[in-house]
Amino acid sequence: MNNKTYCEVIRWSPQAMTIVKPIFYMCIFATISHTLFWIQFIAYPSVRQHSMQWVYAYLITDELLLFRFFLIYAYRWLPVCVPYTFRMAFCYAEAIFDNYLNLLQSYILLALNISRYLQIAYNHNVYSSNGRLIVVAHIAIYITPLFGHIISIICGWCILENPPGDVCDLLPVSLTIRLFFLLFSYFIPVILTLIFLLLSLNYIHNTQGIQTQVIVDARLKYHRQLVVQSGVFYSLWLILWSPHLVVFPFFYKNSTVGTVAQILNYLSILVDPIVIAALDVRFLRAWKSTGEYFRRYIRRQQSVRAPITYPLDLLDRAKE
C-alpha cells in the first residue's frame, strides 16, 4: 500500500508520554497565570500603555507556544486516522513554529531594550514620535525568522526528524549551519540586548548638565525602575529560556538535554506574567484593587447568608 495515500492513527509513545505529561500539567498552570494577567489587562485601562507593547507581544508568543503544545498533545492523543499529506504538513508546522516562536522572543526582548534605551537617553516617548518605525520593527521581527526557517528547509540546510510517537523537530545538517543558527538566534540578540542594558544603566548615572537635584532624583527613580525591570526579566529569560535556543540546533527536543531545556522553557512561560506583574507598579495596583474587590464581595456574601437571630425572651413573648 502506498504510504502517501493511507491514513494512520498517531499516538504518543510510552517514552514520549513520560516527558510530555509533566509539561502538560505545567502548561495548564501557565494558562491559568496568563489568563489572570489578561483579565487585569482588560479590566484596568491604566495597564494598557503603548510603552508595554513589546512586553505584550512577548506574552502573546508565550500563549502561541501554549496553544501549539495543547494542539500537538491533542493531535497525538485523539484516536483520529490522519492522512499522510496532513501528517507531513502538520509535522513541518510543528517543528518550524517551535523554533520560530522561541527565536521571535529573543528579538522582541531586544526591541524592548532598544526602545527603553531611547526613552531613557532622549527622554521622549519613542512609541508616539517613532510610530512608523516601531510598526516596521514589529513586521520585520515577525516575518524575517519565519522566512529564514522556510528557506533553510527549501535549501536543505535542515532535515525533519519525525520519530514514531514523538514530536517533530528540525535539525541543521552540518556544524556550519548549526553555528549560523546559534549566532543569529542567540548570540546577536543577547549581546546587543546586554549592550543596550549597560548603556541604559550608564546613562541613568550620568547627571552631567542637570543642576536641579529634584530633577536628578526624579529622573533617576523613573529610569532606574525601567532598567531594573528589564534587567530582572532578562536575567530570568537567560536562565530559563535561553538554554532552549542554545541546544535546539544540536540536540533533538526529546533527548535528555532537549527535555531539560523544554522544561525550563515552559517554566519560563509559567512565571512570565507573574514576574511582569510583580515588577510593574501599575499591575501591582491592579492586583491590589482586584483583591480588595473580592474581599468586599466575600464579606457581602457572608453577611447576607448570616442567619437573623432573636433573643429567646422575645420569641416567648411572641408566642404568648
mmCIF file of C-alpha atoms in Angstrom:
data_model
loop_
_atom_site.group_PDB
_atom_site.id
_atom_site.type_symbol
_atom_site.label_atom_id
_atom_site.label_comp_id
_atom_site.label_asym_id
_atom_site.label_seq_id
_atom_site.Cartn_x
_atom_site.Cartn_y
_atom_site.Cartn_z
ATOM 1 C CA MET A 1 0.000 0.000 0.000
ATOM 2 C CA ASN A 2 1.262 3.458 -0.896
ATOM 3 C CA ASN A 3 2.079 5.254 2.367
ATOM 4 C CA LYS A 4 1.212 8.571 0.714
ATOM 5 C CA THR A 5 -2.479 7.625 0.379
ATOM 6 C CA TYR A 6 -3.481 5.740 3.524
ATOM 7 C CA CYS A 7 -4.293 7.285 6.892
ATOM 8 C CA GLU A 8 -2.769 6.415 10.259
ATOM 9 C CA VAL A 9 -3.674 6.942 13.905
ATOM 10 C CA ILE A 10 -0.898 8.975 15.541
ATOM 11 C CA ARG A 11 -0.207 8.109 19.178
ATOM 12 C CA TRP A 12 2.304 9.160 21.826
ATOM 13 C CA SER A 13 4.890 6.503 22.523
ATOM 14 C CA PRO A 14 5.266 5.440 26.210
ATOM 15 C CA GLN A 15 8.701 7.092 26.377
ATOM 16 C CA ALA A 16 7.431 10.357 24.921
ATOM 17 C CA MET A 17 4.415 10.353 27.254
ATOM 18 C CA THR A 18 6.667 10.268 30.339
ATOM 19 C CA ILE A 19 8.230 13.515 29.111
ATOM 20 C CA VAL A 20 5.061 15.167 27.852
ATOM 21 C CA LYS A 21 2.852 14.578 30.920
ATOM 22 C CA PRO A 22 4.757 16.887 33.329
ATOM 23 C CA ILE A 23 4.933 19.564 30.640
ATOM 24 C CA PHE A 24 1.169 19.181 30.090
ATOM 25 C CA TYR A 25 0.388 19.962 33.742
ATOM 26 C CA MET A 26 2.882 22.826 33.699
ATOM 27 C CA CYS A 27 1.111 24.272 30.658
ATOM 28 C CA ILE A 28 -2.242 24.110 32.477
ATOM 29 C CA PHE A 29 -0.865 26.221 35.335
ATOM 30 C CA ALA A 30 0.779 28.539 32.785
ATOM 31 C CA THR A 31 -2.577 29.011 31.042
ATOM 32 C CA ILE A 32 -4.148 29.995 34.372
ATOM 33 C CA SER A 33 -1.406 32.535 35.158
ATOM 34 C CA HIS A 34 -1.669 34.095 31.692
ATOM 35 C CA THR A 35 -5.474 34.222 31.877
ATOM 36 C CA LEU A 36 -5.320 36.081 35.199
ATOM 37 C CA PHE A 37 -2.814 38.506 33.689
ATOM 38 C CA TRP A 38 -5.018 39.343 30.696
ATOM 39 C CA ILE A 39 -8.050 39.784 32.965
ATOM 40 C CA GLN A 40 -6.127 42.602 34.650
ATOM 41 C CA PHE A 41 -5.249 43.991 31.216
ATOM 42 C CA ILE A 42 -8.925 44.062 30.180
ATOM 43 C CA ALA A 43 -10.262 45.353 33.499
ATOM 44 C CA TYR A 44 -7.812 48.212 34.130
ATOM 45 C CA PRO A 45 -7.082 50.891 31.469
ATOM 46 C CA SER A 46 -4.028 52.011 33.463
ATOM 47 C CA VAL A 47 -2.042 48.959 32.295
ATOM 48 C CA ARG A 48 -2.933 49.350 28.621
ATOM 49 C CA GLN A 49 0.035 51.529 27.673
ATOM 50 C CA HIS A 50 1.850 51.843 24.311
ATOM 51 C CA SER A 51 5.148 51.560 26.165
ATOM 52 C CA MET A 52 4.210 47.982 27.132
ATOM 53 C CA GLN A 53 3.563 46.768 23.580
ATOM 54 C CA TRP A 54 6.789 44.748 23.324
ATOM 55 C CA VAL A 55 6.008 43.074 26.662
ATOM 56 C CA TYR A 56 2.518 42.188 25.449
ATOM 57 C CA ALA A 57 3.935 40.893 22.154
ATOM 58 C CA TYR A 58 6.305 38.696 24.163
ATOM 59 C CA LEU A 59 3.423 37.311 26.247
ATOM 60 C CA ILE A 60 1.385 36.621 23.109
ATOM 61 C CA THR A 61 4.222 34.427 21.810
ATOM 62 C CA ASP A 62 4.039 32.619 25.175
ATOM 63 C CA GLU A 63 0.373 31.910 24.553
ATOM 64 C CA LEU A 64 1.040 30.766 20.991
ATOM 65 C CA LEU A 65 3.576 28.277 22.364
ATOM 66 C CA LEU A 66 0.978 27.043 24.871
ATOM 67 C CA PHE A 67 -1.579 26.705 22.078
ATOM 68 C CA ARG A 68 0.980 24.827 19.966
ATOM 69 C CA PHE A 69 1.672 22.385 22.803
ATOM 70 C CA PHE A 70 -2.015 21.664 23.520
ATOM 71 C CA LEU A 71 -2.633 21.216 19.796
ATOM 72 C CA ILE A 72 0.146 18.660 19.300
ATOM 73 C CA TYR A 73 -0.852 16.932 22.558
ATOM 74 C CA ALA A 74 -4.448 16.528 21.368
ATOM 75 C CA TYR A 75 -3.268 15.555 17.871
ATOM 76 C CA ARG A 76 -1.401 12.536 19.278
ATOM 77 C CA TRP A 77 -3.979 11.732 21.944
ATOM 78 C CA LEU A 78 -7.238 11.660 19.943
ATOM 79 C CA PRO A 79 -7.936 8.388 18.060
ATOM 80 C CA VAL A 80 -8.214 10.038 14.637
ATOM 81 C CA CYS A 81 -6.912 8.495 11.429
ATOM 82 C CA VAL A 82 -4.748 11.172 9.775
ATOM 83 C CA PRO A 83 -3.861 11.149 6.019
ATOM 84 C CA TYR A 84 -0.194 11.199 5.067
ATOM 85 C CA THR A 85 -0.258 14.664 3.439
ATOM 86 C CA PHE A 86 -1.806 16.226 6.533
ATOM 87 C CA ARG A 87 0.643 14.366 8.797
ATOM 88 C CA MET A 88 3.641 15.772 6.960
ATOM 89 C CA ALA A 89 2.224 19.308 6.775
ATOM 90 C CA PHE A 90 1.431 19.231 10.491
ATOM 91 C CA CYS A 91 4.861 17.816 11.287
ATOM 92 C CA TYR A 92 6.650 20.614 9.422
ATOM 93 C CA ALA A 93 4.441 23.268 11.061
ATOM 94 C CA GLU A 94 5.037 21.707 14.489
ATOM 95 C CA ALA A 95 8.816 21.801 14.031
ATOM 96 C CA ILE A 96 9.003 25.244 12.422
ATOM 97 C CA PHE A 97 6.778 27.149 14.835
ATOM 98 C CA ASP A 98 8.501 25.906 17.971
ATOM 99 C CA ASN A 99 11.879 27.233 16.801
ATOM 100 C CA TYR A 100 10.299 30.308 15.186
ATOM 101 C CA LEU A 101 8.392 31.450 18.300
ATOM 102 C CA ASN A 102 11.391 30.899 20.556
ATOM 103 C CA LEU A 103 13.602 32.865 18.173
ATOM 104 C CA LEU A 104 10.954 35.575 17.977
ATOM 105 C CA GLN A 105 11.093 36.184 21.711
ATOM 106 C CA SER A 106 14.814 36.925 21.754
ATOM 107 C CA TYR A 107 14.349 39.690 19.158
ATOM 108 C CA ILE A 108 11.224 41.072 20.863
ATOM 109 C CA LEU A 109 13.251 41.483 24.050
ATOM 110 C CA LEU A 110 16.000 43.159 22.038
ATOM 111 C CA ALA A 111 13.464 45.624 20.582
ATOM 112 C CA LEU A 112 12.083 46.265 24.084
ATOM 113 C CA ASN A 113 15.506 47.170 25.464
ATOM 114 C CA ILE A 114 16.414 49.345 22.467
ATOM 115 C CA SER A 115 13.138 51.243 22.891
ATOM 116 C CA ARG A 116 13.746 51.704 26.610
ATOM 117 C CA TYR A 117 17.282 52.939 25.984
ATOM 118 C CA LEU A 118 15.990 55.537 23.511
ATOM 119 C CA GLN A 119 13.327 56.537 26.005
ATOM 120 C CA ILE A 120 15.946 56.971 28.738
ATOM 121 C CA ALA A 121 18.645 58.613 26.625
ATOM 122 C CA TYR A 122 16.440 61.073 24.710
ATOM 123 C CA ASN A 123 13.670 61.464 27.320
ATOM 124 C CA HIS A 124 10.744 61.215 24.900
ATOM 125 C CA ASN A 125 8.047 58.708 24.031
ATOM 126 C CA VAL A 126 9.551 56.683 21.183
ATOM 127 C CA TYR A 127 6.239 54.887 20.625
ATOM 128 C CA SER A 128 4.427 58.080 19.616
ATOM 129 C CA SER A 129 7.303 60.009 17.998
ATOM 130 C CA ASN A 130 8.613 56.977 16.056
ATOM 131 C CA GLY A 131 5.341 55.144 15.474
ATOM 132 C CA ARG A 132 6.049 54.091 11.882
ATOM 133 C CA LEU A 133 9.500 52.800 12.771
ATOM 134 C CA ILE A 134 8.004 50.735 15.594
ATOM 135 C CA VAL A 135 5.462 49.214 13.187
ATOM 136 C CA VAL A 136 8.228 48.363 10.694
ATOM 137 C CA ALA A 137 10.242 46.775 13.525
ATOM 138 C CA HIS A 138 7.244 44.631 14.501
ATOM 139 C CA ILE A 139 6.734 43.429 10.926
ATOM 140 C CA ALA A 140 10.436 42.705 10.370
ATOM 141 C CA ILE A 141 10.751 40.764 13.628
ATOM 142 C CA TYR A 142 7.702 38.612 12.886
ATOM 143 C CA ILE A 143 8.389 37.892 9.208
ATOM 144 C CA THR A 144 12.179 37.516 8.911
ATOM 145 C CA PRO A 145 12.665 34.463 11.203
ATOM 146 C CA LEU A 146 9.739 32.651 9.564
ATOM 147 C CA PHE A 147 11.164 33.130 6.078
ATOM 148 C CA GLY A 148 14.557 32.076 7.407
ATOM 149 C CA HIS A 149 13.174 28.727 8.576
ATOM 150 C CA ILE A 150 11.290 28.148 5.310
ATOM 151 C CA ILE A 151 14.386 28.944 3.217
ATOM 152 C CA SER A 152 16.531 26.624 5.354
ATOM 153 C CA ILE A 153 14.120 23.764 4.583
ATOM 154 C CA ILE A 154 13.923 24.539 0.852
ATOM 155 C CA CYS A 155 17.716 24.762 0.562
ATOM 156 C CA GLY A 156 18.191 21.527 2.501
ATOM 157 C CA TRP A 157 20.041 23.162 5.387
ATOM 158 C CA CYS A 158 17.755 21.426 7.883
ATOM 159 C CA ILE A 159 16.227 17.967 7.961
ATOM 160 C CA LEU A 160 12.920 16.959 9.516
ATOM 161 C CA GLU A 161 13.092 14.499 12.412
ATOM 162 C CA ASN A 162 9.812 12.572 12.623
ATOM 163 C CA PRO A 163 10.186 9.619 15.022
ATOM 164 C CA PRO A 164 7.062 7.463 15.506
ATOM 165 C CA GLY A 165 5.010 8.565 18.511
ATOM 166 C CA ASP A 166 7.144 11.621 19.268
ATOM 167 C CA VAL A 167 7.392 15.313 18.396
ATOM 168 C CA CYS A 168 8.715 16.555 15.077
ATOM 169 C CA ASP A 169 11.889 18.615 15.020
ATOM 170 C CA LEU A 170 14.178 20.429 12.580
ATOM 171 C CA LEU A 171 17.889 19.796 12.884
ATOM 172 C CA PRO A 172 20.649 21.530 10.862
ATOM 173 C CA VAL A 173 22.617 19.190 8.609
ATOM 174 C CA SER A 174 26.122 20.488 9.335
ATOM 175 C CA LEU A 175 28.161 22.155 12.075
ATOM 176 C CA THR A 176 28.436 25.336 9.994
ATOM 177 C CA ILE A 177 24.648 25.664 9.738
ATOM 178 C CA ARG A 178 24.288 24.934 13.460
ATOM 179 C CA LEU A 179 26.745 27.684 14.375
ATOM 180 C CA PHE A 180 24.977 30.014 11.951
ATOM 181 C CA PHE A 181 21.638 29.337 13.660
ATOM 182 C CA LEU A 182 23.233 29.808 17.083
ATOM 183 C CA LEU A 183 24.777 33.115 16.034
ATOM 184 C CA PHE A 184 21.540 34.666 14.742
ATOM 185 C CA SER A 185 19.124 33.085 17.222
ATOM 186 C CA TYR A 186 21.139 33.617 20.388
ATOM 187 C CA PHE A 187 24.455 35.471 20.370
ATOM 188 C CA ILE A 188 23.492 38.502 18.258
ATOM 189 C CA PRO A 189 20.226 39.360 20.105
ATOM 190 C CA VAL A 190 21.684 38.536 23.544
ATOM 191 C CA ILE A 191 24.879 40.547 23.099
ATOM 192 C CA LEU A 192 23.004 43.536 21.644
ATOM 193 C CA THR A 193 20.443 43.412 24.458
ATOM 194 C CA LEU A 194 23.171 43.368 27.105
ATOM 195 C CA ILE A 195 24.881 46.315 25.382
ATOM 196 C CA PHE A 196 21.694 48.403 25.461
ATOM 197 C CA LEU A 197 21.033 47.433 29.073
ATOM 198 C CA LEU A 198 24.545 48.598 30.020
ATOM 199 C CA LEU A 199 24.107 51.808 28.016
ATOM 200 C CA SER A 200 20.846 52.494 29.852
ATOM 201 C CA LEU A 201 22.463 51.784 33.207
ATOM 202 C CA ASN A 202 25.368 54.082 32.386
ATOM 203 C CA TYR A 203 23.059 56.867 31.234
ATOM 204 C CA ILE A 204 20.956 56.989 34.412
ATOM 205 C CA HIS A 205 24.130 57.551 36.440
ATOM 206 C CA ASN A 206 25.231 60.388 34.175
ATOM 207 C CA THR A 207 23.736 63.571 35.680
ATOM 208 C CA GLN A 208 26.076 65.997 33.939
ATOM 209 C CA GLY A 209 24.315 69.182 32.839
ATOM 210 C CA ILE A 210 21.413 68.816 35.266
ATOM 211 C CA GLN A 211 21.591 71.360 38.060
ATOM 212 C CA THR A 212 18.383 70.759 39.984
ATOM 213 C CA GLN A 213 18.608 67.894 42.457
ATOM 214 C CA VAL A 214 14.851 67.302 42.312
ATOM 215 C CA ILE A 215 15.065 66.674 38.558
ATOM 216 C CA VAL A 216 18.050 64.397 39.061
ATOM 217 C CA ASP A 217 16.237 62.359 41.707
ATOM 218 C CA ALA A 218 13.024 62.084 39.688
ATOM 219 C CA ARG A 219 14.864 61.018 36.536
ATOM 220 C CA LEU A 220 16.992 58.502 38.404
ATOM 221 C CA LYS A 221 13.957 56.956 40.095
ATOM 222 C CA TYR A 222 11.955 56.532 36.893
ATOM 223 C CA HIS A 223 14.844 55.397 34.708
ATOM 224 C CA ARG A 224 16.202 53.078 37.369
ATOM 225 C CA GLN A 225 12.800 51.415 37.554
ATOM 226 C CA LEU A 226 12.863 50.753 33.796
ATOM 227 C CA VAL A 227 16.391 49.330 33.914
ATOM 228 C CA VAL A 228 15.620 47.139 36.942
ATOM 229 C CA GLN A 229 12.507 45.766 35.226
ATOM 230 C CA SER A 230 14.444 44.953 32.066
ATOM 231 C CA GLY A 231 17.438 43.559 33.965
ATOM 232 C CA VAL A 232 15.458 41.231 36.233
ATOM 233 C CA PHE A 233 13.179 39.984 33.478
ATOM 234 C CA TYR A 234 16.058 39.434 31.056
ATOM 235 C CA SER A 235 18.092 37.614 33.707
ATOM 236 C CA LEU A 236 15.234 35.157 34.222
ATOM 237 C CA TRP A 237 14.945 34.742 30.466
ATOM 238 C CA LEU A 238 18.655 33.933 30.196
ATOM 239 C CA ILE A 239 18.370 31.343 32.975
ATOM 240 C CA LEU A 240 15.115 29.647 31.957
ATOM 241 C CA TRP A 241 14.596 30.300 28.262
ATOM 242 C CA SER A 242 17.962 30.712 26.573
ATOM 243 C CA PRO A 243 19.031 27.049 27.136
ATOM 244 C CA HIS A 244 16.384 26.064 24.597
ATOM 245 C CA LEU A 245 17.852 28.417 21.990
ATOM 246 C CA VAL A 246 21.357 27.167 22.711
ATOM 247 C CA VAL A 247 20.595 23.439 22.406
ATOM 248 C CA PHE A 248 17.979 23.322 19.647
ATOM 249 C CA PRO A 249 20.499 23.395 16.742
ATOM 250 C CA PHE A 250 22.457 20.488 18.290
ATOM 251 C CA PHE A 251 20.016 18.165 20.099
ATOM 252 C CA TYR A 252 16.694 16.546 19.321
ATOM 253 C CA LYS A 253 13.936 18.043 21.520
ATOM 254 C CA ASN A 254 13.107 14.859 23.416
ATOM 255 C CA SER A 255 16.717 13.892 24.085
ATOM 256 C CA THR A 256 17.863 14.224 27.697
ATOM 257 C CA VAL A 257 19.405 17.653 27.120
ATOM 258 C CA GLY A 258 16.476 18.783 24.987
ATOM 259 C CA THR A 259 13.966 17.643 27.629
ATOM 260 C CA VAL A 260 15.651 19.707 30.359
ATOM 261 C CA ALA A 261 15.673 22.729 28.049
ATOM 262 C CA GLN A 262 11.967 22.228 27.274
ATOM 263 C CA ILE A 263 11.034 22.023 30.961
ATOM 264 C CA LEU A 264 12.900 25.262 31.676
ATOM 265 C CA ASN A 265 11.243 26.762 28.609
ATOM 266 C CA TYR A 266 7.691 26.048 29.837
ATOM 267 C CA LEU A 267 8.611 27.039 33.393
ATOM 268 C CA SER A 268 9.543 30.429 31.973
ATOM 269 C CA ILE A 269 6.146 30.641 30.256
ATOM 270 C CA LEU A 270 4.516 29.891 33.622
ATOM 271 C CA VAL A 271 6.326 32.635 35.554
ATOM 272 C CA ASP A 272 6.471 35.320 32.829
ATOM 273 C CA PRO A 273 3.144 37.062 33.656
ATOM 274 C CA ILE A 274 3.850 36.772 37.385
ATOM 275 C CA VAL A 275 7.260 38.427 37.036
ATOM 276 C CA ILE A 276 5.957 41.184 34.749
ATOM 277 C CA ALA A 277 3.064 41.944 37.111
ATOM 278 C CA ALA A 278 5.393 41.951 40.123
ATOM 279 C CA LEU A 279 7.879 44.356 38.506
ATOM 280 C CA ASP A 280 5.349 46.909 37.252
ATOM 281 C CA VAL A 281 3.673 49.126 39.867
ATOM 282 C CA ARG A 282 0.605 49.554 37.629
ATOM 283 C CA PHE A 283 -0.079 45.827 37.711
ATOM 284 C CA LEU A 284 0.601 45.693 41.443
ATOM 285 C CA ARG A 285 -2.100 48.320 41.941
ATOM 286 C CA ALA A 286 -4.453 46.408 39.645
ATOM 287 C CA TRP A 287 -3.894 43.161 41.576
ATOM 288 C CA LYS A 288 -4.422 45.005 44.875
ATOM 289 C CA SER A 289 -7.650 46.533 43.590
ATOM 290 C CA THR A 290 -8.875 43.137 42.392
ATOM 291 C CA GLY A 291 -8.032 41.574 45.754
ATOM 292 C CA GLU A 292 -9.956 44.319 47.576
ATOM 293 C CA TYR A 293 -12.951 43.762 45.295
ATOM 294 C CA PHE A 294 -13.068 40.029 46.027
ATOM 295 C CA ARG A 295 -12.636 40.599 49.772
ATOM 296 C CA ARG A 296 -15.571 43.023 49.788
ATOM 297 C CA TYR A 297 -17.633 40.578 47.722
ATOM 298 C CA ILE A 298 -16.925 37.705 50.136
ATOM 299 C CA ARG A 299 -17.809 39.877 53.148
ATOM 300 C CA ARG A 300 -21.118 40.865 51.493
ATOM 301 C CA GLN A 301 -21.952 37.236 50.774
ATOM 302 C CA GLN A 302 -21.171 36.225 54.335
ATOM 303 C CA SER A 303 -23.329 38.997 55.751
ATOM 304 C CA VAL A 304 -26.271 38.007 53.510
ATOM 305 C CA ARG A 305 -26.049 34.326 54.452
ATOM 306 C CA ALA A 306 -25.726 35.012 58.203
ATOM 307 C CA PRO A 307 -28.993 33.955 59.921
ATOM 308 C CA ILE A 308 -31.007 36.576 61.815
ATOM 309 C CA THR A 309 -31.325 35.525 65.466
ATOM 310 C CA TYR A 310 -33.620 36.881 68.171
ATOM 311 C CA PRO A 311 -33.313 36.665 71.939
ATOM 312 C CA LEU A 312 -35.235 33.747 73.456
ATOM 313 C CA ASP A 313 -37.381 36.002 75.688
ATOM 314 C CA LEU A 314 -38.670 37.897 72.657
ATOM 315 C CA LEU A 315 -39.646 34.614 70.993
ATOM 316 C CA ASP A 316 -41.524 33.509 74.111
ATOM 317 C CA ARG A 317 -43.419 36.794 74.278
ATOM 318 C CA ALA A 318 -44.339 36.477 70.609
ATOM 319 C CA LYS A 319 -45.832 33.023 71.290
ATOM 320 C CA GLU A 320 -47.948 34.378 74.183
#
